[in-house]
Short mmCIF file of C-alpha atoms and ligand atoms in Angstrom, two decimals:
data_model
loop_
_atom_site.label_atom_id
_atom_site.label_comp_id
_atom_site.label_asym_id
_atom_site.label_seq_id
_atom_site.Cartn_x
_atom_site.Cartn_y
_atom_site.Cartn_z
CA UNK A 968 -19.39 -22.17 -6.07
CA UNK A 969 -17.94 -23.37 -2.71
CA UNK A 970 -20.61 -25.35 -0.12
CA UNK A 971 -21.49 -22.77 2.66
CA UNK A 972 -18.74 -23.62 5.58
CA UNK A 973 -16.11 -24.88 3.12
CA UNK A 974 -12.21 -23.71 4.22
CA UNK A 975 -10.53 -21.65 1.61
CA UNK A 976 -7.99 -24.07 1.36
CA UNK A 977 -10.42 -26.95 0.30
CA UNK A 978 -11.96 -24.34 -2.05
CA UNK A 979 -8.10 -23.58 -3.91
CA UNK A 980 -7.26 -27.73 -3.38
CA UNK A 981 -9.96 -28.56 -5.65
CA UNK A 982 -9.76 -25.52 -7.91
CA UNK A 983 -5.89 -27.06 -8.47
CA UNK A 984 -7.29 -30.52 -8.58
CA UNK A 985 -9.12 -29.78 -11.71
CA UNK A 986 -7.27 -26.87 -13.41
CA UNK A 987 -3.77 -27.55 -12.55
CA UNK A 988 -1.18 -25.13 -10.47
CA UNK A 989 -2.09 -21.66 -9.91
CA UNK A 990 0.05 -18.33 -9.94
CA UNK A 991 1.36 -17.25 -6.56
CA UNK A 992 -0.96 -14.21 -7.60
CA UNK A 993 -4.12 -15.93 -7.88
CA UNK A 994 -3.02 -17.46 -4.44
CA UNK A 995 -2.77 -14.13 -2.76
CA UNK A 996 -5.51 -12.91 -4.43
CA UNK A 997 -8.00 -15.63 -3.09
CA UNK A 998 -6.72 -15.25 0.30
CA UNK A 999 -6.96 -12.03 0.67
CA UNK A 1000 -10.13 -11.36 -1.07
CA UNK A 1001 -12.44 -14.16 -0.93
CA UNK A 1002 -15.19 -12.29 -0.25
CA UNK A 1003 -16.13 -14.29 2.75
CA UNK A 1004 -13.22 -16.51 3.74
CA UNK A 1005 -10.21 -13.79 2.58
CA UNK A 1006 -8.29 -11.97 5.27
CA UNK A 1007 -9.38 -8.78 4.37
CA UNK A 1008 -12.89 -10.13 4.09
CA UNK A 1009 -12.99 -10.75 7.30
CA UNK A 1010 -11.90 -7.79 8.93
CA UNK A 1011 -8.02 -8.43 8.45
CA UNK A 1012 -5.45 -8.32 11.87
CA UNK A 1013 -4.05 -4.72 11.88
CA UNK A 1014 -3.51 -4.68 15.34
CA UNK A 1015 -3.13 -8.60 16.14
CA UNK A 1016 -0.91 -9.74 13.24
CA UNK A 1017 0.84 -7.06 12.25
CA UNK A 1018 0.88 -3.04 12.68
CA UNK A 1019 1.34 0.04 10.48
CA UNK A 1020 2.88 3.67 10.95
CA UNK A 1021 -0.38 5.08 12.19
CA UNK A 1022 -1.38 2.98 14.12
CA UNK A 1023 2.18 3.35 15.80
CA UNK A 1024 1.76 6.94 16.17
CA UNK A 1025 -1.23 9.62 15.61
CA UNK A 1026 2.11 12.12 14.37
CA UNK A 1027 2.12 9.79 11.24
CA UNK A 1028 -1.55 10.55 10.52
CA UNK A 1029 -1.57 14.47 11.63
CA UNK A 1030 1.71 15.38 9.66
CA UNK A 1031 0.01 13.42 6.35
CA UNK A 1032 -3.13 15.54 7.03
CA UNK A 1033 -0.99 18.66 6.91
CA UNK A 1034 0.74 17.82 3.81
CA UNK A 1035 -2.62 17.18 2.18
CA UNK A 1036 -3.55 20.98 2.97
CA UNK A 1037 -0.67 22.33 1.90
CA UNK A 1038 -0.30 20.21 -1.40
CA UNK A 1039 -4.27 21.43 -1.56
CA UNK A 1040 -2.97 25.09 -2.06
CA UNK A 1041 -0.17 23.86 -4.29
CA UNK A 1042 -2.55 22.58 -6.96
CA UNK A 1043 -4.82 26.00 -6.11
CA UNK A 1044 -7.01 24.96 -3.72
CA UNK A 1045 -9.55 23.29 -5.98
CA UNK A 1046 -12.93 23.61 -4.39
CA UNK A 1047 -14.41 20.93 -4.40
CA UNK A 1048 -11.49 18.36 -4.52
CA UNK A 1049 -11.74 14.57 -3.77
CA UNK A 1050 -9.86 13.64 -0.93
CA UNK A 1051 -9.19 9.63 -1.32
CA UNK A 1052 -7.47 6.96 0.51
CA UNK A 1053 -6.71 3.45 -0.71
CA UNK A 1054 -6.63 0.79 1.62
CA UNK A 1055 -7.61 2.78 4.52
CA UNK A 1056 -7.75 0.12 7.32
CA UNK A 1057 -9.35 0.69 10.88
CA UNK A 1058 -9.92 4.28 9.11
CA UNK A 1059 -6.82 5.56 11.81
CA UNK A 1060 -4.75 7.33 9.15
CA UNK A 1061 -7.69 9.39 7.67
CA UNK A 1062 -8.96 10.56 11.28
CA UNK A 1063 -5.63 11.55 12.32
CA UNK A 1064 -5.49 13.79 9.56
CA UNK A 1065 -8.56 15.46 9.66
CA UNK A 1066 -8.27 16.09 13.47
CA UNK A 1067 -4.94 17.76 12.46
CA UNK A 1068 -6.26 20.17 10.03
CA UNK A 1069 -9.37 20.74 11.31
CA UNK A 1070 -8.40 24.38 11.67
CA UNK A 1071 -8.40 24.65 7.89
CA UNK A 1072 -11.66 25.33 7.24
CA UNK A 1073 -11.20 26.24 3.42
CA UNK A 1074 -9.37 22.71 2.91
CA UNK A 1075 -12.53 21.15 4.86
CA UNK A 1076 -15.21 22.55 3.38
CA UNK A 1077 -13.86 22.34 -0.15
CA UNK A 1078 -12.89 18.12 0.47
CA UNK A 1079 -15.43 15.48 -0.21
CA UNK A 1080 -13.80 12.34 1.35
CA UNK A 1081 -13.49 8.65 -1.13
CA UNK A 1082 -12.64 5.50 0.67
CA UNK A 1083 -11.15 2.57 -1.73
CA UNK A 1084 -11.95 -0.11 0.30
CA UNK A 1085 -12.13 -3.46 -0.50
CA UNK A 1086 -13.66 -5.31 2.71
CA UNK A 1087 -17.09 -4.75 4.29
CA UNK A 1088 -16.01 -5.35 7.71
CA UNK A 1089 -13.46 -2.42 7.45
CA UNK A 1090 -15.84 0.01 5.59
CA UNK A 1091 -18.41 -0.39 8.70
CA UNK A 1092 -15.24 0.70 11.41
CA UNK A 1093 -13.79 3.72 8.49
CA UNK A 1094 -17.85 4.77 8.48
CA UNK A 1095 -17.75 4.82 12.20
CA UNK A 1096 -14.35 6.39 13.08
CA UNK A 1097 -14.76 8.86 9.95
CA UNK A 1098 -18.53 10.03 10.57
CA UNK A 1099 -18.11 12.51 13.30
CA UNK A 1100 -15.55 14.84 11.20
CA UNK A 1101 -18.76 15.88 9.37
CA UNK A 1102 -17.50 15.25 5.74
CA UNK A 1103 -20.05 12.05 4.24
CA UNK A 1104 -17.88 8.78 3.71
CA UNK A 1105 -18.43 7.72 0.37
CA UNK A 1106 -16.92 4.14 -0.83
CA UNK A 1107 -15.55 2.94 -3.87
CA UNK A 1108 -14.24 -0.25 -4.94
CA UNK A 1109 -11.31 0.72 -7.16
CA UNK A 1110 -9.89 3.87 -7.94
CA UNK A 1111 -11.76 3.52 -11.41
CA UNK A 1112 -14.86 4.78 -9.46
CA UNK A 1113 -13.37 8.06 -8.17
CA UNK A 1114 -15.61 10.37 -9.91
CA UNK A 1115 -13.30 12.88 -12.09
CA UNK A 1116 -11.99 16.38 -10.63
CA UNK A 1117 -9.04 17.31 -8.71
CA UNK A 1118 -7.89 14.64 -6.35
CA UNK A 1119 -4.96 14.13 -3.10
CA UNK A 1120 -4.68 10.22 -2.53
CA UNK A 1121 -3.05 9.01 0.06
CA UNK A 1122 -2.12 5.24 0.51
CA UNK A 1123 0.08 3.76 3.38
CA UNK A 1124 0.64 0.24 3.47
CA UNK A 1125 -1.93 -0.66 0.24
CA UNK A 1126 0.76 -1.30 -2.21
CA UNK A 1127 2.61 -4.31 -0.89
CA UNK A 1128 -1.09 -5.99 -0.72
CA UNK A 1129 -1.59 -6.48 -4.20
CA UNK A 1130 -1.24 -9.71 -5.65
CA UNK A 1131 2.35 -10.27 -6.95
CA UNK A 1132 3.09 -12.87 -10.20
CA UNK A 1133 6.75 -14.54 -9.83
CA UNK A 1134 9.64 -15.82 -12.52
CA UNK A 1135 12.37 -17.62 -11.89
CA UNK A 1136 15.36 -18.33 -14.30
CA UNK A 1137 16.07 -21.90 -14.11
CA UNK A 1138 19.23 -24.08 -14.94
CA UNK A 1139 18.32 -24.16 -18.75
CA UNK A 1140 18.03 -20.10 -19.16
CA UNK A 1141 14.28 -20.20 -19.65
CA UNK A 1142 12.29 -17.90 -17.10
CA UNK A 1143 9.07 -19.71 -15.72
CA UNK A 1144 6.31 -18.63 -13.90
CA UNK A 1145 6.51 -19.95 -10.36
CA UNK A 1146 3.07 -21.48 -9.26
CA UNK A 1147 1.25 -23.36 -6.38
CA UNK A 1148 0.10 -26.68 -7.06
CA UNK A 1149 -0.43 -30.06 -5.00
CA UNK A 1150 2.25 -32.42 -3.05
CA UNK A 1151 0.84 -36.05 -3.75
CA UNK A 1152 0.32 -35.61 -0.44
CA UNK A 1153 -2.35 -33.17 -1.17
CA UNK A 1154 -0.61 -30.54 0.89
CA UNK A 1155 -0.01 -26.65 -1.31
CA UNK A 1156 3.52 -26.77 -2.84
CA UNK A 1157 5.42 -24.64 -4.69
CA UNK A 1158 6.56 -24.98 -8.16
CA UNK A 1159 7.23 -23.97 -11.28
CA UNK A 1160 4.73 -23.80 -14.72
CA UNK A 1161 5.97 -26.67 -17.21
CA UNK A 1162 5.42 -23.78 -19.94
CA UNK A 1163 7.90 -21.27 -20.56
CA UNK A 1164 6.94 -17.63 -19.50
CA UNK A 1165 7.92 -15.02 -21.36
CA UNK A 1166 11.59 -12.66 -19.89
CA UNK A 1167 9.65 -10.18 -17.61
CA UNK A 1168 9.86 -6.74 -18.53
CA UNK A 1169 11.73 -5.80 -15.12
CA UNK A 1170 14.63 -7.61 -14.63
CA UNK A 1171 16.88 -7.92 -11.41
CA UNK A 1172 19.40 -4.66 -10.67
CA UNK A 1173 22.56 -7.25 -9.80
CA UNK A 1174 23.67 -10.20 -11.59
CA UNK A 1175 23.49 -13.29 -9.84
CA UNK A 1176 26.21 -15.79 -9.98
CA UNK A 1177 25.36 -18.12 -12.73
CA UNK A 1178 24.70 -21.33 -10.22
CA UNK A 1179 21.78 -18.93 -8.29
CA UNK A 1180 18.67 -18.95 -9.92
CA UNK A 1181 17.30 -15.42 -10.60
CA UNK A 1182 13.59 -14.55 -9.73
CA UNK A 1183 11.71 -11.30 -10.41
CA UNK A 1184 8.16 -10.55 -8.28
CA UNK A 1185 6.14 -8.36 -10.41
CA UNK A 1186 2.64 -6.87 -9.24
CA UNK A 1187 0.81 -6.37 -12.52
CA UNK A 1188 -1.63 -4.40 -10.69
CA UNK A 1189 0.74 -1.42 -10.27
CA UNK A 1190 0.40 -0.93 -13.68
CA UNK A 1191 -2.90 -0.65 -13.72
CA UNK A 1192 -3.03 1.95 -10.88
CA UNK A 1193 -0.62 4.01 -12.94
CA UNK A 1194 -3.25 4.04 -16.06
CA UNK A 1195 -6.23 4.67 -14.12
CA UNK A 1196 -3.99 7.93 -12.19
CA UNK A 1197 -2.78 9.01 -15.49
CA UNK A 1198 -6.29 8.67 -16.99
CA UNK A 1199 -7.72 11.48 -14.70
CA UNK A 1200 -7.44 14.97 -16.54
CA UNK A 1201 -7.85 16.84 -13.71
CA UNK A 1202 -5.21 17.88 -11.66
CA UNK A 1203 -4.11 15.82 -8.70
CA UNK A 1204 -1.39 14.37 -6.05
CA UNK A 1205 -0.78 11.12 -4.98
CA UNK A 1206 0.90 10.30 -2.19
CA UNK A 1207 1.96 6.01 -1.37
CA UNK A 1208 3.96 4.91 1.18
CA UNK A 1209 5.15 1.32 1.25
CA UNK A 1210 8.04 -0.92 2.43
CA UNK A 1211 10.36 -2.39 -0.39
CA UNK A 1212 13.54 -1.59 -2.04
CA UNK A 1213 14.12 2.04 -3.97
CA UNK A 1214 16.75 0.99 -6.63
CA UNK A 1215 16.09 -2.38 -7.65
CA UNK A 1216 13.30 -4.79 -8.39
CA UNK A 1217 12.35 -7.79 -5.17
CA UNK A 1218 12.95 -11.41 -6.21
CA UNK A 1219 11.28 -13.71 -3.74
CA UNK A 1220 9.46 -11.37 -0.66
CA UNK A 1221 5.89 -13.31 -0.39
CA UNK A 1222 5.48 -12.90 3.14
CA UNK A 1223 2.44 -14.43 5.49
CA UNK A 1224 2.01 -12.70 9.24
CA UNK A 1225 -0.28 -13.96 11.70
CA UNK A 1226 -0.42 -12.78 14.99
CA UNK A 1227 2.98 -10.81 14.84
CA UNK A 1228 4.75 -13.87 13.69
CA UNK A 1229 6.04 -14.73 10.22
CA UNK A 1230 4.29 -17.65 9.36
CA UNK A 1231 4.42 -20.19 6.17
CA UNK A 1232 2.64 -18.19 2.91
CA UNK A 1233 0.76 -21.35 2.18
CA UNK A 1234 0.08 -22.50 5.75
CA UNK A 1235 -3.54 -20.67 6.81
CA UNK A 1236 -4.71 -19.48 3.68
CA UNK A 1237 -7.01 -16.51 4.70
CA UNK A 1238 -6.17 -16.87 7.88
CA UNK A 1239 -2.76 -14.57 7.32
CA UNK A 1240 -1.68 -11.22 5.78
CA UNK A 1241 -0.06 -11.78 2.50
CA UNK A 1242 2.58 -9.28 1.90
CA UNK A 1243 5.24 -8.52 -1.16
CA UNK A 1244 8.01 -5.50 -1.10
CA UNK A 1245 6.96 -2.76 -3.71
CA UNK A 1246 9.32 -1.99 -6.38
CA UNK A 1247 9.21 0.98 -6.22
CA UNK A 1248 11.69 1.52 -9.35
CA UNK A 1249 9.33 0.14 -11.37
CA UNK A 1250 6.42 2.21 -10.45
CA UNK A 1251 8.16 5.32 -10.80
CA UNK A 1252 9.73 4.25 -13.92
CA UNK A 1253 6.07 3.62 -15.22
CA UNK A 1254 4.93 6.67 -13.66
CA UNK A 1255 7.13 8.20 -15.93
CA UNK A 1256 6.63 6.82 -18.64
CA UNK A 1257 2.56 7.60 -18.67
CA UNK A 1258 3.68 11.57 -18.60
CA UNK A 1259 3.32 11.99 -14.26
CA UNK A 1260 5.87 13.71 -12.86
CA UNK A 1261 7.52 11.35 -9.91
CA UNK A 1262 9.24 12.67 -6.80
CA UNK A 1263 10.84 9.86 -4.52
CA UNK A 1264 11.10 7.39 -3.56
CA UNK A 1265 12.57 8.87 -0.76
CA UNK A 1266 13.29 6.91 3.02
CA UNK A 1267 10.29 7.67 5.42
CA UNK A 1268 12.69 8.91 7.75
CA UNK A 1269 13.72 11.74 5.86
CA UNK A 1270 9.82 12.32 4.58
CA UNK A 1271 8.70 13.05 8.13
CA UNK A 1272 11.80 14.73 9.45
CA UNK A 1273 11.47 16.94 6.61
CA UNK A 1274 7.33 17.34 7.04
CA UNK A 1275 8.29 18.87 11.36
CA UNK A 1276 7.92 15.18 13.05
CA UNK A 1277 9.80 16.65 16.01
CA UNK A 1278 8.10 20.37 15.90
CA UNK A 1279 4.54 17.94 15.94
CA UNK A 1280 6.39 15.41 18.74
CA UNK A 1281 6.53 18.94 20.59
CA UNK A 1282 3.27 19.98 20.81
CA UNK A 1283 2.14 16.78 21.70
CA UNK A 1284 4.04 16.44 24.62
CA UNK A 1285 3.98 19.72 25.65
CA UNK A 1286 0.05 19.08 25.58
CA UNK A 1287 0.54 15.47 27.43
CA UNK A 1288 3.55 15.62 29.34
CA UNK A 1289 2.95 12.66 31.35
CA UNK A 1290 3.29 10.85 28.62
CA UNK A 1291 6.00 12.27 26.60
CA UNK A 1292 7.87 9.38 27.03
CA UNK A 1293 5.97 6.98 24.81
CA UNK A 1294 4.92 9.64 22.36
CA UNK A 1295 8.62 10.31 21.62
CA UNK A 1296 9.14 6.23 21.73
CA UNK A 1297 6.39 5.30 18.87
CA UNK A 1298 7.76 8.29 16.71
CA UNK A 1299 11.26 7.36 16.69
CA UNK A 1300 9.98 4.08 15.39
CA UNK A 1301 8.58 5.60 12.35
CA UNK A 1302 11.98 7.17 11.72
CA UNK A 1303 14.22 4.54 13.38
CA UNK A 1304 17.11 4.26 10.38
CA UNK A 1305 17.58 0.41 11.35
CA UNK A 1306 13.84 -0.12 10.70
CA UNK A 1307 10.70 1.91 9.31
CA UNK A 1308 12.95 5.23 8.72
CA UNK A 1309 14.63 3.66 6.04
CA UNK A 1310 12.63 0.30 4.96
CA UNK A 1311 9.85 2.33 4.20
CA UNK A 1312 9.62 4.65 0.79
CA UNK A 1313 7.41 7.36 0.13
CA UNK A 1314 6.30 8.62 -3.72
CA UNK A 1315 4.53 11.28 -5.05
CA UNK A 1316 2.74 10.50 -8.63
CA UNK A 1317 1.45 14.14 -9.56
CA UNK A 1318 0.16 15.81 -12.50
CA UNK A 1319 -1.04 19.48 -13.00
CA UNK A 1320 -3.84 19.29 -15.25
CA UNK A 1321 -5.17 20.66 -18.16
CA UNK A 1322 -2.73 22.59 -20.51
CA UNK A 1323 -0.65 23.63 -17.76
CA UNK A 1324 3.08 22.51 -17.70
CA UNK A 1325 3.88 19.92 -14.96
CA UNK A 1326 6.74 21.73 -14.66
CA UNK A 1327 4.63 24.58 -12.86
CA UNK A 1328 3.92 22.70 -9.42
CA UNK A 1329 6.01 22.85 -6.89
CA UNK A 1330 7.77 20.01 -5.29
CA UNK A 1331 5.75 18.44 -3.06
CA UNK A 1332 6.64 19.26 1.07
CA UNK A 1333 9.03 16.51 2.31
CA UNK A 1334 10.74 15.77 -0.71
N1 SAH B 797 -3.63 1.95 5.40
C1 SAH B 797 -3.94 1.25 6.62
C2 SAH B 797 -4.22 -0.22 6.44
C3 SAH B 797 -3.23 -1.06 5.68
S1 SAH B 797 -3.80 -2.75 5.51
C4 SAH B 797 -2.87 1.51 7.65
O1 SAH B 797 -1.83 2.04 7.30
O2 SAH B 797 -3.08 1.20 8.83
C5 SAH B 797 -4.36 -2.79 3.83
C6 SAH B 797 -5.70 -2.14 3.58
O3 SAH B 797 -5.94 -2.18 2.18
C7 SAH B 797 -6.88 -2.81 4.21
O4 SAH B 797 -7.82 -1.83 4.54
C8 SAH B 797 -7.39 -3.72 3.07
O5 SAH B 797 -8.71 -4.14 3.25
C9 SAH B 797 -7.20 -2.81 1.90
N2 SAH B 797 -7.06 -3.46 0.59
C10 SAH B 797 -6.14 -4.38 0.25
N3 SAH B 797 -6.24 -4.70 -1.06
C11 SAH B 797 -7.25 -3.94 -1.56
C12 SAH B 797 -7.83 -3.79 -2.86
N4 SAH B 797 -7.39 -4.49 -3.89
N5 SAH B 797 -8.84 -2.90 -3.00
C13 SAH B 797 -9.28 -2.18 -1.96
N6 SAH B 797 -8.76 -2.27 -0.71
C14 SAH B 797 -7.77 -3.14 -0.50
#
């Protein structure tokens, strides 16, 4: 137990000190969710250190909010139905969505609404921003405590947050874990476990040359989130969107941002956003694997093209002309194929339910 006013980094120093290095996931996971000195903890910087795709532009949220209604019918309009998000932020996403389908008054009055969120501070601004749509806001901590019946999640940008374990291949063939321990300096450094690990389970899509060492970043969590999704009986859709590569597992991606800039991972901890491409192979290959059907990964781009991005960019300029030109400016940034458009996947985990074949839903809209 950490004096009251200790720094996080004293806190892991000494928690080294004694126990030896610790796993770059354990890192992340104390700086992000210390659960009064973490990043999230304390409100996190969506806004100041870095931004997401609804936050860029309210299109993002709306045309997500339409999908959800329309995937609502495809599963037969299940009255009532959980409508969750994971990892919903300044709540943005989720307000933009029910503003956009407000008209649907079946899909409204048949949702009840589940936050996964795991910081206070960010519950209190969802509760706020989410309130006046009418539906209650009702919290959970993990997706564990959904209660069961037929469910849409949708999670943008919750993926690459979860804490990410790395193994390198070193000059004697033997994979290690890579770890965080102490320069005799006393400054974080990192290194690699004396013990060997274990060859993780996903292995890099290319061959490096022999002289390069080979790394693998695996988020054991993912795994985890597959079980609990393929756990529920009832029917359901879920929907992530994420940056990180389609085809092949990340290596080395930890990534710290504070205040737009890319900082040093070990520099502030819980004073930056931790971040980690998704491999998104992996999670469909485990999606698979637990009996969900998987559509995707497919680029964002594409996604919202194919959802009407420019039939919504329409309306919304036709209903604010004067200013057209920055509505059409933060959309194209969503689809821009140097950036978002294509660095960005989205994935839909679904499964019909009961003794239906998952053959019998439709592919989801976009894909
Ligand atoms: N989806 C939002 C915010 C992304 S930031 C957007 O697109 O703007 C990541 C969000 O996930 C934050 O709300 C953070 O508090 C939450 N989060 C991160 N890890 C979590 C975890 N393990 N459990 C619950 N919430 C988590």
């Amino acid at each position: 137990m950490a004096a009251p006013g200790t720094a996080l980094s004293e806190t892991l120093k000494a928690l080294i000190a004694a126990d030896g290095p610790i796993p770059v996931s354990v890192f992340m996971s104390m700086c992000l969710h210390d659960p009064v000195r973490g990043y999230y903890a304390k409100g996190g910087g969506l806004g100041r250190d870095f931004t997401t795709a609804p936050e860029t532009s309210q299109a993002f949220g709306e045309l997500i909010g339409l999908w959800c209604a329309h995937e609502w019918a495809a599963l037969g309009a299940p009255d009532p139905f959980h409508l969750v998000e994971l990892g919903p932020g300044r709540g943005t996403l989720m307000n933009d969505a029910l503003r956009a389908t407000r008209a649907r008054a079946d899909f409204h009055g048949s949702l009840a609404l589940s936050l996964v969120e795991a910081s206070p501070v960010l519950r209190t601004e969802q509760r706020s921003r989410l309130q006046p749509h009418g539906a209650p806001v009702q919290f959970a901590a993990d997706l564990q405590a959904v209660p069961v019946g037929p469910m849409l999640l949708i999670a943008n940008e919750f993926l690459d947050c979860l804490p990410a374990r790395q193994f390198v291949k070193d000059g004697d063939g033997a994979w290690r874990e890579r770890v965080i321990g102490l320069s005799s300096a006393g400054d974080f450094i990192f290194g690699l476990a004396t013990e060997q690990a274990p060859p993780p389970a996903s292995q890099p899509a290319t061959k490096p040359a022999p002289t390069i060492e080979q790394a693998v970043e695996i988020q054991p969590a993912l795994e985890t989130l597959v079980h609990t999704l393929a756990a529920r009986a009832d029917p359901f859709r879920a929907l992530f969107i994420d940056y990180g590569p389609a085809d092949h597992t990340p290596s080395d991606t930890l990534r710290a941002f504070r205040s737009g800039q890319q900082v040093d991972p070990l520099e502030a901890p819980g004073d930056s956003d931790l971040t980690v491409d998704v491999d998104f192979r992996r999670l469909r290959t485990l999606a698979e694997a637990a009996g969900l059907s998987v559509h995707g990964p497919i680029p964002q781009g594409q996604f919202l093209m194919a959802l009407g991005l420019q039939a919504r960019l329409d309306r919304l300029i036709k209903a604010n002309p004067q200013e057209a030109q920055s509505i059409f400016d933060q959309a194209q940034r969503l689809v821009d194929p140097d950036g978002m458009g294509t660095r960005f996947q989205v994935i839909c985990l679904s499964r019909s339910g009961g003794d239906t074949d998952q053959a019998t839903l439709p592919v989801p809209a976009g894909f």
